[in-house]
């Protein structure tokens, strides 16, 4: 498949690496002069992880090209994965131009977490093949892709997007409505709000908060989501039993949290940053990243006893 | 060490198994006639997991006794771990009685998630050695213990509790203030609220919500907490860079969520239970539990390359 990646930031580079590892041909469009070098360096950084995930990465950059003319970049594309700046006017003009230059059969996907397909496609003549394919960072490592159609996206395009991401080894989930932040970022933001509230209240430091999460709900949710977890926490009567025992207490915690709005003031931000520096500042970010990647790989391997192997060319 | 476990419910049984696996002598106090049988059955269920975690479980129930007289049950205890009903009057009377019967050096710990040590110890003459040691279910599997002193707990008792849980192989985190729900349950409740809101809005089913969590933030938080994750998501300038890029967007998501209070009405609860039945009802709860336990064990093993072994008698 010919895939055009628009925007060579962190997300675009990670997508490019994953597409190449799956045997696809990738054209990267980015107007920055240093884009080709950044992309090549970034893909080289992703490569060991992709190999550990079971992909054949031999010579994968032989199928990588660069193009700084948008029309030309998308002309042969079967799939476009857009990762440009989160500015409404930029995205609207971009899709209107892509639509004119690309094949009518091309699937048009945006990695945006902040702007809906309905909004992004406002200047298109036919927005039927444009929708959101929002990954979780980094896309070549974290399985989830949120597939979110706009009001005018054709159901067939949604199906195609689901198949496209599944064939890459991803876990695509189709959302039934457009809501700001979609689902995963909203869930993450909800936990982050309470995290900030607990640190602000002086109950724990940022480092202690992280320890709490990793050693309880992180381990729990890596293996079963919140609904199944509570279904199993309710005794023989399952989720109904959970609600019978705990709904009142949970409701009280929700009410209590609602009385304490969290505002990221300059002062609060500075306090959080100071604690982050105290806790993690002594170690270079790249070292922490390498440790995180190794751990995430280990968890993925532990939960998937039969990793992908030798199917790098399987869905060309 | 002599440990008395008060209350032989799910939590008390799991604690008993962990204490025994660590080589301690355990006395279980529970007035129910069937308690001894339930405890023995429950410990037998925990045993394979404890073995997988590296504990020597040979003949561990030889050090298990039962006692239905509270004074006698706590008389020789070095540590009391309480797991009784979450009723204020019950706990207050219990601790007043335990205080009279136990050695003055006994460490008095409550597994409660809902009642503070300050409240529970209100009828004690000397509440200095009473505090919260709140596990995450099941205690023999999930590493976290929240150690929460009351207003009158002696610092030395807190230190002892931290050492006691660490020696068991747990990850104790000392909270600096008493807040309803402590930390982990508040964080869990925050994510659960947004989960229910997304299902209520028809954006996803409970099963899809679980898939989203397991395949994104669960994997992320099993390996690094929210603060470190965002520190690594902020580029070269770390958490400061994250705030510069995303604080406004996160604040908008918080505001948006605050406009949609979630109330667990009967109608909403029924709707959630129906979806849970549709998604998980076909499989027996015990089968789902076994799958979860196997996965949690696999994740713990993946993240701890050097599991405990042969130290079952190490801290008697």
Coordinates of C-alpha atoms in Angstrom, one line a residue:
Chain A
X1 CA 0.0 0.0 0.0
X2 CA 1.1 3.6 -0.6
X3 CA 0.8 5.6 2.5
X4 CA 1.4 9.4 2.7
X5 CA 2.3 10.7 6.1
X6 CA 1.6 14.5 6.4
X7 CA 3.7 16.1 9.2
X8 CA 7.0 14.7 10.4
X9 CA 6.7 15.4 14.2
X10 CA 6.9 12.7 16.8
X11 CA 3.6 11.1 15.8
X12 CA 4.2 11.2 12.1
X13 CA 7.6 9.6 12.5
X14 CA 6.3 6.8 14.7
X15 CA 3.5 6.1 12.3
X16 CA 6.0 6.1 9.4
X17 CA 8.1 3.5 11.1
X18 CA 5.1 1.3 11.8
X19 CA 3.8 1.6 8.2
X20 CA 7.2 0.7 6.9
X21 CA 7.6 -2.2 9.3
X22 CA 4.3 -3.5 7.9
X23 CA 5.7 -3.6 4.4
X24 CA 4.0 -0.5 3.1
X25 CA 5.6 2.2 1.0
X26 CA 5.7 5.6 2.8
X27 CA 5.9 9.1 1.4
X28 CA 6.5 11.8 4.0
X29 CA 5.3 15.3 3.4
X30 CA 6.8 18.1 5.6
X31 CA 8.0 21.5 4.5
X32 CA 10.8 21.7 7.1
X33 CA 14.3 21.4 5.5
X34 CA 15.5 19.1 8.2
X35 CA 12.5 16.8 7.9
X36 CA 14.2 13.9 6.0
X37 CA 17.1 13.7 8.5
X38 CA 14.7 13.9 11.5
X39 CA 12.5 11.2 10.0
X40 CA 15.4 8.9 9.3
X41 CA 16.9 9.4 12.8
X42 CA 13.5 8.9 14.4
X43 CA 12.7 5.7 12.5
X44 CA 16.1 4.4 13.5
X45 CA 15.1 5.0 17.1
X46 CA 11.8 3.1 16.7
X47 CA 13.4 0.2 14.8
X48 CA 14.6 -1.9 17.8
X49 CA 11.2 -1.7 19.4
X50 CA 9.5 -2.8 16.2
X51 CA 11.9 -5.7 15.9
X52 CA 11.1 -6.7 19.5
X53 CA 7.4 -6.6 18.6
X54 CA 8.1 -9.2 15.9
X55 CA 8.2 -7.1 12.8
X56 CA 10.8 -7.7 10.0
X57 CA 12.5 -4.3 9.7
X58 CA 15.2 -5.4 7.2
X59 CA 15.7 -2.6 4.7
X60 CA 12.5 -1.0 5.6
X61 CA 13.6 2.5 4.8
X62 CA 14.2 1.5 1.2
X63 CA 10.4 2.1 0.8
X64 CA 10.6 5.6 2.3
X65 CA 10.6 8.7 0.2
X66 CA 10.1 12.5 0.9
X67 CA 8.2 15.1 -0.9
X68 CA 7.7 18.8 -0.2
X69 CA 4.9 19.3 -2.7
X70 CA 1.6 18.3 -1.2
X71 CA -0.3 17.6 -4.5
X72 CA 2.5 15.3 -5.6
X73 CA 2.9 13.7 -2.1
X74 CA -0.7 12.4 -2.0
X75 CA -1.3 11.7 -5.7
X76 CA -0.6 7.9 -5.5
X77 CA -1.6 7.5 -1.9
X78 CA -4.0 4.7 -0.9
X79 CA -4.0 6.1 2.7
X80 CA -3.2 9.5 4.0
X81 CA -2.3 9.8 7.7
X82 CA -2.2 13.5 8.7
X83 CA -0.3 14.8 11.7
X84 CA -0.1 18.5 11.1
X85 CA -0.5 21.4 13.5
X86 CA -3.7 21.5 15.5
X87 CA -5.0 24.7 13.8
X88 CA -8.5 24.6 12.3
X89 CA -7.7 26.8 9.2
X90 CA -4.6 24.8 8.4
X91 CA -6.4 21.5 8.5
X92 CA -9.4 22.7 6.6
X93 CA -7.3 24.1 3.7
X94 CA -5.1 21.0 3.8
X95 CA -8.0 18.5 3.3
X96 CA -9.6 20.7 0.6
X97 CA -6.3 20.5 -1.3
X98 CA -5.6 16.8 -0.6
X99 CA -9.1 16.0 -1.9
X100 CA -8.3 17.6 -5.2
X101 CA -4.9 16.0 -5.7
X102 CA -5.5 12.5 -4.2
X103 CA -7.3 9.5 -5.9
X104 CA -11.0 9.5 -5.0
X105 CA -10.5 6.0 -3.4
X106 CA -7.8 7.3 -1.0
X107 CA -8.6 6.9 2.7
X108 CA -8.1 10.2 4.5
X109 CA -7.1 9.9 8.2
X110 CA -6.2 12.5 10.8
X111 CA -4.2 11.7 14.0
X112 CA -5.8 14.8 15.6
X113 CA -6.9 14.5 19.2
X114 CA -8.3 18.0 19.3
X115 CA -10.4 18.5 16.2
X116 CA -13.2 16.5 14.9
X117 CA -13.5 15.2 11.4
X118 CA -16.7 17.2 10.9
X119 CA -14.8 20.4 11.6
X120 CA -11.6 19.5 9.7
X121 CA -13.5 18.5 6.5
X122 CA -15.7 21.6 6.4
X123 CA -14.1 22.9 3.1
X124 CA -14.2 19.5 1.3
X125 CA -16.5 18.8 -1.5
X126 CA -16.9 15.2 -0.5
X127 CA -15.9 14.5 3.1
X128 CA -17.1 10.9 2.9
X129 CA -13.6 9.3 3.1
X130 CA -12.2 11.6 5.8
X131 CA -12.2 10.6 9.5
X132 CA -10.1 10.5 12.7
X133 CA -7.6 7.8 13.4
X134 CA -6.2 9.0 16.7
X135 CA -3.3 7.0 18.0
X136 CA -1.9 7.0 21.6
X137 CA 1.7 8.1 21.7
X138 CA 3.9 6.4 20.5
X139 CA 1.8 4.9 17.8
X140 CA 4.3 2.1 17.0
X141 CA 4.1 0.9 20.6
X142 CA 0.6 1.6 22.1
X143 CA -2.1 -0.6 20.5
X144 CA -5.1 1.8 20.7
X145 CA -6.3 3.8 17.7
X146 CA -9.6 5.7 18.2
X147 CA -11.5 5.7 14.9
X148 CA -14.0 8.6 15.0
X149 CA -16.1 9.3 11.9
X150 CA -17.4 12.8 11.3
X151 CA -21.1 13.6 10.5
X152 CA -20.4 13.1 6.8
X153 CA -18.0 10.2 6.9
X154 CA -19.3 7.2 4.9
X155 CA -19.8 4.0 6.9
X156 CA -17.7 2.1 4.3
X157 CA -14.7 4.5 5.0
X158 CA -15.0 3.7 8.7
X159 CA -15.0 0.0 8.0
X160 CA -11.9 0.5 5.8
X161 CA -10.1 2.4 8.5
X162 CA -10.9 -0.3 11.1
X163 CA -9.5 -2.9 8.7
X164 CA -6.5 -0.8 7.9
X165 CA -5.4 -0.3 11.5
X166 CA -6.2 -3.9 12.5
X167 CA -4.0 -5.2 9.7
X168 CA -1.2 -3.1 11.1
X169 CA -1.5 -5.0 14.4
X170 CA -3.2 -2.1 16.2
X171 CA -6.4 -2.2 18.3
X172 CA -8.8 0.1 16.6
X173 CA -11.9 1.1 18.5
X174 CA -14.7 2.9 16.7
X175 CA -16.3 5.7 18.7
X176 CA -20.0 6.3 18.1
X177 CA -20.0 10.1 18.6
X178 CA -17.6 13.0 18.3
X179 CA -16.7 14.5 21.7
X180 CA -13.8 16.8 22.5
X181 CA -10.8 14.7 23.5
X182 CA -12.5 11.5 22.3
X183 CA -12.3 8.8 24.9
X184 CA -8.8 7.9 26.0
X185 CA -7.6 11.5 26.5
X186 CA -10.7 12.3 28.5
X187 CA -10.1 9.3 30.7
X188 CA -6.5 10.2 31.1
X189 CA -7.4 13.8 31.9
X190 CA -9.9 12.7 34.5
X191 CA -7.3 10.7 36.4
X192 CA -4.7 13.5 35.9
X193 CA -7.1 16.0 37.5
X194 CA -7.5 13.9 40.6
X195 CA -3.7 13.4 40.6
X196 CA -3.0 17.1 40.6
X197 CA -5.7 17.6 43.3
X198 CA -4.0 15.1 45.6
X199 CA -0.6 16.7 45.1
X200 CA -2.0 20.2 45.5
X201 CA -3.6 19.0 48.8
X202 CA -0.2 17.9 50.0
X203 CA -1.4 14.3 50.4
X204 CA 1.4 12.9 48.2
X205 CA 4.3 14.1 46.0
X206 CA 4.2 13.5 42.3
X207 CA 6.6 10.6 42.7
X208 CA 4.5 9.0 45.4
X209 CA 1.4 9.5 43.2
X210 CA 3.1 7.7 40.3
X211 CA 4.2 4.9 42.6
X212 CA 0.6 4.5 43.8
X213 CA -0.8 4.3 40.2
X214 CA 1.9 1.9 38.9
X215 CA 1.5 -0.4 41.9
X216 CA -2.3 -0.6 41.9
X217 CA -4.6 0.7 39.1
X218 CA -1.9 0.6 36.4
X219 CA -1.3 -3.1 37.0
X220 CA -5.1 -3.6 37.2
X221 CA -6.0 -1.7 34.0
X222 CA -3.2 -3.2 32.0
X223 CA -5.0 -6.5 32.3
X224 CA -8.7 -5.6 32.5
X225 CA -10.6 -2.3 32.1
X226 CA -12.5 -0.6 34.8
X227 CA -15.9 -2.2 34.1
X228 CA -14.6 -5.7 34.0
X229 CA -12.4 -5.0 37.1
X230 CA -15.5 -3.9 39.1
X231 CA -17.5 -6.8 37.7
X232 CA -14.8 -9.0 39.3
X233 CA -14.7 -6.9 42.4
X234 CA -18.4 -7.4 43.2
X235 CA -18.3 -11.0 44.4
X236 CA -20.6 -13.7 43.0
X237 CA -23.2 -11.2 41.7
X238 CA -20.6 -9.3 39.7
X239 CA -21.1 -5.7 38.7
X240 CA -24.6 -5.6 40.3
X241 CA -23.0 -6.6 43.6
X242 CA -20.3 -4.0 43.1
X243 CA -22.9 -1.3 42.7
X244 CA -24.9 -2.5 45.7
X245 CA -21.8 -2.3 47.9
X246 CA -20.0 0.7 46.5
X247 CA -22.2 3.0 44.4
X248 CA -23.0 5.2 47.4
X249 CA -19.3 5.6 48.3
X250 CA -18.3 6.2 44.8
X251 CA -21.0 8.8 44.4
X252 CA -19.7 10.6 47.5
X253 CA -16.2 10.6 46.2
X254 CA -17.5 12.1 42.9
X255 CA -19.4 14.8 44.8
X256 CA -16.4 15.5 47.0
X257 CA -14.1 15.9 44.0
X258 CA -16.6 18.2 42.3
X259 CA -16.3 20.6 45.2
X260 CA -12.6 21.0 44.5
X261 CA -12.1 22.4 41.0
X262 CA -8.5 22.2 39.8
X263 CA -7.1 25.2 37.9
X264 CA -3.6 25.0 36.4
X265 CA -2.5 28.3 37.7
X266 CA 1.1 29.5 37.1
X267 CA 1.8 28.9 40.8
X268 CA 0.4 25.3 40.7
X269 CA 2.2 24.5 37.5
X270 CA 5.5 25.8 39.0
X271 CA 4.9 23.6 42.1
X272 CA 4.3 20.5 40.0
X273 CA 7.4 21.2 37.8
X274 CA 9.6 21.6 40.9
X275 CA 8.4 18.3 42.2
X276 CA 9.0 16.7 38.8
X277 CA 12.5 18.1 38.8
X278 CA 13.2 16.8 42.3
X279 CA 11.8 13.3 41.4
X280 CA 12.9 12.7 37.8
X281 CA 15.3 15.6 37.0
X282 CA 18.5 13.8 37.8
X283 CA 17.9 11.3 35.0
X284 CA 18.1 12.3 31.3
X285 CA 14.7 12.1 29.6
X286 CA 16.1 9.7 27.0
X287 CA 17.2 7.3 29.7
X288 CA 13.7 7.4 31.3
X289 CA 12.2 6.9 27.8
X290 CA 14.3 3.9 27.1
X291 CA 13.3 2.4 30.5
X292 CA 9.6 3.0 29.8
X293 CA 9.8 1.5 26.3
X294 CA 11.6 -1.6 27.7
X295 CA 8.9 -2.0 30.3
X296 CA 6.0 -1.5 27.9
X297 CA 7.6 -4.0 25.5
X298 CA 7.9 -6.4 28.4
X299 CA 4.2 -5.9 29.4
X300 CA 3.0 -6.3 25.8
X301 CA 5.1 -9.5 25.4
X302 CA 3.7 -10.8 28.8
X303 CA 0.1 -10.2 27.7
X304 CA 0.5 -11.5 24.1
X305 CA 2.0 -15.0 24.3
X306 CA 2.0 -15.3 20.6
X307 CA 3.7 -12.1 19.2
X308 CA 3.6 -11.2 15.6
X309 CA 6.4 -12.6 13.6
X310 CA 7.3 -12.8 9.9
X311 CA 4.1 -11.1 8.8
X312 CA 5.9 -7.8 7.9
X313 CA 4.7 -8.2 4.3
X314 CA 1.4 -9.7 5.0
X315 CA -0.9 -6.9 4.1
X316 CA 0.7 -5.2 1.2
Chain B
X1 CA 5.7 -12.8 63.9
X2 CA 2.3 -13.4 65.3
X3 CA -0.4 -11.7 63.2
X4 CA -4.0 -11.6 64.0
X5 CA -6.4 -11.1 61.1
X6 CA -9.8 -9.7 62.2
X7 CA -12.6 -10.5 59.7
X8 CA -12.4 -13.4 57.2
X9 CA -13.9 -11.8 54.2
X10 CA -12.2 -11.6 50.8
X11 CA -9.6 -9.1 52.0
X12 CA -8.9 -10.9 55.3
X13 CA -8.4 -14.2 53.6
X14 CA -6.0 -12.8 51.0
X15 CA -4.0 -11.0 53.8
X16 CA -3.9 -14.3 55.8
X17 CA -2.5 -16.2 52.8
X18 CA 0.2 -13.5 52.2
X19 CA 1.2 -13.5 55.9
X20 CA 1.5 -17.2 56.0
X21 CA 3.5 -17.3 52.7
X22 CA 5.9 -14.9 54.4
X23 CA 6.4 -17.3 57.3
X24 CA 4.3 -15.6 59.9
X25 CA 1.9 -17.3 62.3
X26 CA -1.7 -16.2 61.7
X27 CA -4.7 -16.2 64.0
X28 CA -8.0 -15.5 62.3
X29 CA -10.8 -14.0 64.3
X30 CA -14.3 -14.2 62.8
X31 CA -17.5 -15.0 64.6
X32 CA -19.1 -16.8 61.6
X33 CA -19.4 -20.6 62.0
X34 CA -18.2 -21.3 58.6
X35 CA -15.2 -19.0 58.8
X36 CA -12.5 -21.7 59.2
X37 CA -13.7 -23.5 56.1
X38 CA -14.0 -20.4 54.0
X39 CA -10.5 -19.3 55.1
X40 CA -8.9 -22.6 54.3
X41 CA -10.7 -22.7 50.9
X42 CA -9.7 -19.2 50.1
X43 CA -6.1 -19.7 51.1
X44 CA -6.0 -22.8 48.9
X45 CA -7.2 -20.6 46.0
X46 CA -4.4 -18.0 46.6
X47 CA -1.7 -20.5 47.0
X48 CA -0.8 -21.0 43.3
X49 CA -0.5 -17.3 42.8
X50 CA 1.8 -17.0 45.8
X51 CA 3.9 -19.8 44.5
X52 CA 4.2 -18.1 41.2
X53 CA 5.3 -14.9 43.0
X54 CA 8.2 -16.8 44.4
X55 CA 7.0 -17.7 47.9
X56 CA 7.6 -21.0 49.5
X57 CA 4.1 -22.1 50.4
X58 CA 4.9 -25.6 51.8
X59 CA 2.8 -26.4 54.8
X60 CA 2.0 -22.8 55.3
X61 CA -1.4 -23.5 56.8
X62 CA 0.3 -25.4 59.7
X63 CA 0.9 -21.9 61.1
X64 CA -2.8 -21.0 60.8
X65 CA -5.2 -21.0 63.8
X66 CA -8.8 -19.7 64.4
X67 CA -10.2 -18.1 67.5
X68 CA -13.7 -16.7 68.1
X69 CA -12.8 -14.8 71.2
X70 CA -11.4 -11.4 70.4
X71 CA -9.4 -10.9 73.6
X72 CA -7.8 -14.2 73.2
X73 CA -7.2 -13.8 69.5
X74 CA -5.2 -10.6 69.9
X75 CA -3.4 -11.4 73.2
X76 CA -0.1 -12.7 71.6
X77 CA -0.3 -10.6 68.4
X78 CA 2.7 -8.5 67.2
X79 CA 0.4 -7.1 64.4
X80 CA -3.3 -6.9 64.1
X81 CA -4.8 -6.5 60.6
X82 CA -8.4 -5.6 60.8
X83 CA -10.9 -6.2 57.9
X84 CA -14.3 -5.9 59.6
X85 CA -17.5 -4.3 58.4
X86 CA -17.2 -0.6 57.5
X87 CA -19.4 0.6 60.4
X88 CA -18.1 3.3 62.6
X89 CA -19.5 2.1 65.9
X90 CA -18.3 -1.5 65.2
X91 CA -14.7 -0.3 64.5
X92 CA -14.6 2.1 67.5
X93 CA -15.7 -0.5 70.0
X94 CA -13.5 -3.1 68.4
X95 CA -10.3 -1.1 68.7
X96 CA -11.2 -0.1 72.3
X97 CA -11.5 -3.8 73.2
X98 CA -8.4 -4.8 71.2
X99 CA -6.3 -2.1 73.0
X100 CA -7.2 -3.6 76.4
X101 CA -6.4 -7.2 75.4
X102 CA -3.4 -6.8 73.1
X103 CA 0.2 -6.2 74.1
X104 CA 1.1 -2.5 74.3
X105 CA 3.7 -3.1 71.6
X106 CA 1.2 -4.6 69.1
X107 CA 0.9 -2.7 65.8
X108 CA -2.8 -2.1 65.1
X109 CA -3.7 -1.8 61.4
X110 CA -7.0 -1.4 59.6
X111 CA -7.6 -2.3 55.9
X112 CA -10.5 0.1 55.8
X113 CA -10.8 2.3 52.7
X114 CA -13.7 4.3 54.0
X115 CA -12.9 5.3 57.6
X116 CA -9.9 7.2 58.9
X117 CA -7.7 6.1 61.7
X118 CA -8.7 9.2 63.6
X119 CA -12.3 8.2 63.5
X120 CA -11.8 4.5 64.2
X121 CA -9.6 5.1 67.2
X122 CA -11.9 7.6 68.9
X123 CA -12.7 5.4 71.9
X124 CA -9.1 4.2 72.5
X125 CA -7.1 5.4 75.5
X126 CA -3.9 5.5 73.5
X127 CA -4.4 5.6 69.7
X128 CA -0.7 6.0 69.0
X129 CA -0.2 2.5 67.4
X130 CA -3.4 2.4 65.4
X131 CA -3.3 3.4 61.7
X132 CA -4.6 2.5 58.2
X133 CA -2.9 -0.1 56.1
X134 CA -5.2 -0.1 53.1
X135 CA -4.5 -2.8 50.5
X136 CA -5.7 -2.9 46.9
X137 CA -7.7 -6.0 46.1
X138 CA -6.5 -8.7 46.2
X139 CA -3.8 -7.9 48.8
X140 CA -1.7 -11.0 48.0
X141 CA -1.4 -9.8 44.3
X142 CA -1.5 -6.0 44.0
X143 CA 1.6 -4.4 45.5
X144 CA 0.2 -1.2 46.9
X145 CA -0.6 -0.6 50.5
X146 CA -1.7 2.9 51.5
X147 CA -0.3 3.7 55.0
X148 CA -2.3 6.5 56.5
X149 CA -1.7 7.6 60.1
X150 CA -4.5 9.3 62.1
X151 CA -4.0 12.5 63.9
X152 CA -2.8 10.7 67.0
X153 CA -0.7 8.0 65.4
X154 CA 2.9 8.0 66.6
X155 CA 5.5 8.5 63.9
X156 CA 7.3 5.4 65.1
X157 CA 4.2 3.3 64.5
X158 CA 4.0 4.6 60.9
X159 CA 7.6 3.7 60.4
X160 CA 7.0 0.2 61.7
X161 CA 4.0 -0.3 59.5
X162 CA 6.1 0.8 56.4
X163 CA 8.8 -1.7 57.4
X164 CA 6.2 -4.5 58.1
X165 CA 4.6 -4.1 54.6
X166 CA 7.8 -3.7 52.8
X167 CA 9.2 -6.9 54.4
X168 CA 6.1 -8.7 53.0
X169 CA 7.1 -7.7 49.5
X170 CA 4.4 -5.0 49.3
X171 CA 4.9 -1.4 48.1
X172 CA 3.7 0.7 51.0
X173 CA 3.1 4.4 50.3
X174 CA 2.7 6.7 53.3
X175 CA 0.0 9.4 52.8
X176 CA 0.5 12.7 54.5
X177 CA -3.1 13.5 55.1
X178 CA -6.4 11.7 55.7
X179 CA -8.8 12.3 52.9
X180 CA -12.0 10.2 52.2
X181 CA -11.0 7.3 49.8
X182 CA -7.3 8.0 50.4
X183 CA -5.5 8.2 47.0
X184 CA -5.8 5.1 44.9
X185 CA -9.6 4.8 45.3
X186 CA -10.0 8.5 44.5
X187 CA -8.0 8.1 41.3
X188 CA -9.9 5.0 40.4
X189 CA -13.2 6.7 41.0
X190 CA -12.2 9.7 38.9
X191 CA -11.5 7.5 35.9
X192 CA -14.6 5.5 36.6
X193 CA -16.8 8.6 36.6
X194 CA -15.5 9.6 33.1
X195 CA -16.0 6.0 32.0
X196 CA -19.6 6.0 33.1
X197 CA -20.1 9.4 31.4
X198 CA -18.8 8.2 28.1
X199 CA -21.0 5.1 28.2
X200 CA -24.0 7.2 29.2
X201 CA -23.3 9.5 26.3
X202 CA -23.5 6.5 23.9
X203 CA -20.0 7.1 22.8
X204 CA -18.8 3.6 23.6
X205 CA -20.1 0.4 25.2
X206 CA -18.7 -0.8 28.5
X207 CA -16.7 -3.4 26.6
X208 CA -15.3 -0.9 24.2
X209 CA -14.4 1.4 27.1
X210 CA -12.5 -1.4 28.7
X211 CA -10.7 -2.2 25.5
X212 CA -9.6 1.5 25.2
X213 CA -8.2 1.5 28.7
X214 CA -6.4 -1.8 28.5
X215 CA -4.8 -0.8 25.1
X216 CA -3.7 2.7 26.0
X217 CA -3.5 4.1 29.5
X218 CA -3.5 0.8 31.3
X219 CA -0.3 -0.3 29.4
X220 CA 1.1 3.2 30.0
X221 CA 0.4 3.4 33.7
X222 CA 1.5 -0.2 34.5
X223 CA 5.0 1.1 33.6
X224 CA 5.0 4.7 34.6
X225 CA 2.6 6.9 36.5
X226 CA 0.8 9.9 35.1
X227 CA 3.4 12.5 36.1
X228 CA 6.4 10.7 34.7
X229 CA 4.3 9.8 31.6
X230 CA 3.6 13.4 30.9
X231 CA 7.2 14.3 31.7
X232 CA 8.2 12.0 28.9
X233 CA 5.4 13.3 26.7
X234 CA 6.6 16.9 26.8
X235 CA 9.6 16.5 24.5
X236 CA 13.1 17.7 25.5
X237 CA 11.7 20.2 28.1
X238 CA 9.8 17.5 29.9
X239 CA 6.8 18.2 32.1
X240 CA 7.2 22.0 31.5
X241 CA 7.0 21.4 27.8
X242 CA 3.9 19.2 28.4
X243 CA 2.2 22.0 30.3
X244 CA 3.1 24.5 27.7
X245 CA 1.5 22.4 24.9
X246 CA -1.4 20.8 26.6
X247 CA -2.4 22.6 29.9
X248 CA -5.0 24.7 28.1
X249 CA -6.5 21.6 26.4
X250 CA -6.5 19.6 29.6
X251 CA -8.2 22.5 31.5
X252 CA -10.9 22.6 28.8
X253 CA -11.5 18.9 29.2
X254 CA -11.8 19.3 33.0
X255 CA -14.3 22.2 32.5
X256 CA -16.3 20.2 30.0
X257 CA -16.4 17.2 32.3
X258 CA -17.5 19.4 35.2
X259 CA -20.6 20.5 33.3
X260 CA -21.8 16.9 33.1
X261 CA -22.2 15.5 36.7
X262 CA -22.7 11.8 36.8
X263 CA -25.4 10.4 39.1
X264 CA -25.7 6.6 39.5
X265 CA -29.5 6.5 39.2
X266 CA -31.3 3.2 39.1
X267 CA -31.9 3.7 35.4
X268 CA -28.2 4.3 34.7
X269 CA -27.1 1.4 36.9
X270 CA -29.5 -0.9 35.1
X271 CA -28.2 0.2 31.8
X272 CA -24.6 -0.5 32.9
X273 CA -25.5 -3.9 34.3
X274 CA -27.3 -4.8 31.0
X275 CA -24.2 -3.9 29.1
X276 CA -21.9 -5.8 31.5
X277 CA -24.2 -8.9 31.1
X278 CA -24.0 -8.6 27.3
X279 CA -20.2 -8.2 27.4
X280 CA -19.0 -10.5 30.1
X281 CA -22.1 -12.4 31.3
X282 CA -21.5 -15.5 29.1
X283 CA -18.3 -16.3 31.0
X284 CA -18.3 -17.5 34.6
X285 CA -16.8 -14.9 37.0
X286 CA -14.3 -17.5 38.3
X287 CA -13.0 -18.0 34.7
X288 CA -12.6 -14.2 34.2
X289 CA -10.9 -14.0 37.6
X290 CA -8.5 -16.8 36.7
X291 CA -7.7 -15.0 33.4
X292 CA -7.1 -11.7 35.2
X293 CA -4.9 -13.3 37.8
X294 CA -2.8 -15.0 35.2
X295 CA -2.4 -11.7 33.3
X296 CA -1.5 -9.7 36.4
X297 CA 1.0 -12.4 37.4
X298 CA 2.5 -12.2 33.9
X299 CA 2.8 -8.4 34.1
X300 CA 4.3 -8.5 37.5
X301 CA 6.9 -11.0 36.3
X302 CA 7.6 -9.0 33.2
X303 CA 8.3 -5.8 35.3
X304 CA 10.2 -7.6 38.1
X305 CA 13.0 -9.6 36.4
X306 CA 14.2 -10.9 39.8
X307 CA 11.2 -12.2 41.6
X308 CA 11.3 -13.1 45.3
X309 CA 12.4 -16.7 46.0
X310 CA 13.3 -18.7 49.0
X311 CA 12.8 -15.9 51.4
X312 CA 9.6 -17.2 52.9
X313 CA 11.1 -17.4 56.3
X314 CA 13.2 -14.3 56.0
X315 CA 11.4 -11.9 58.3
X316 CA 10.0 -14.1 61.1

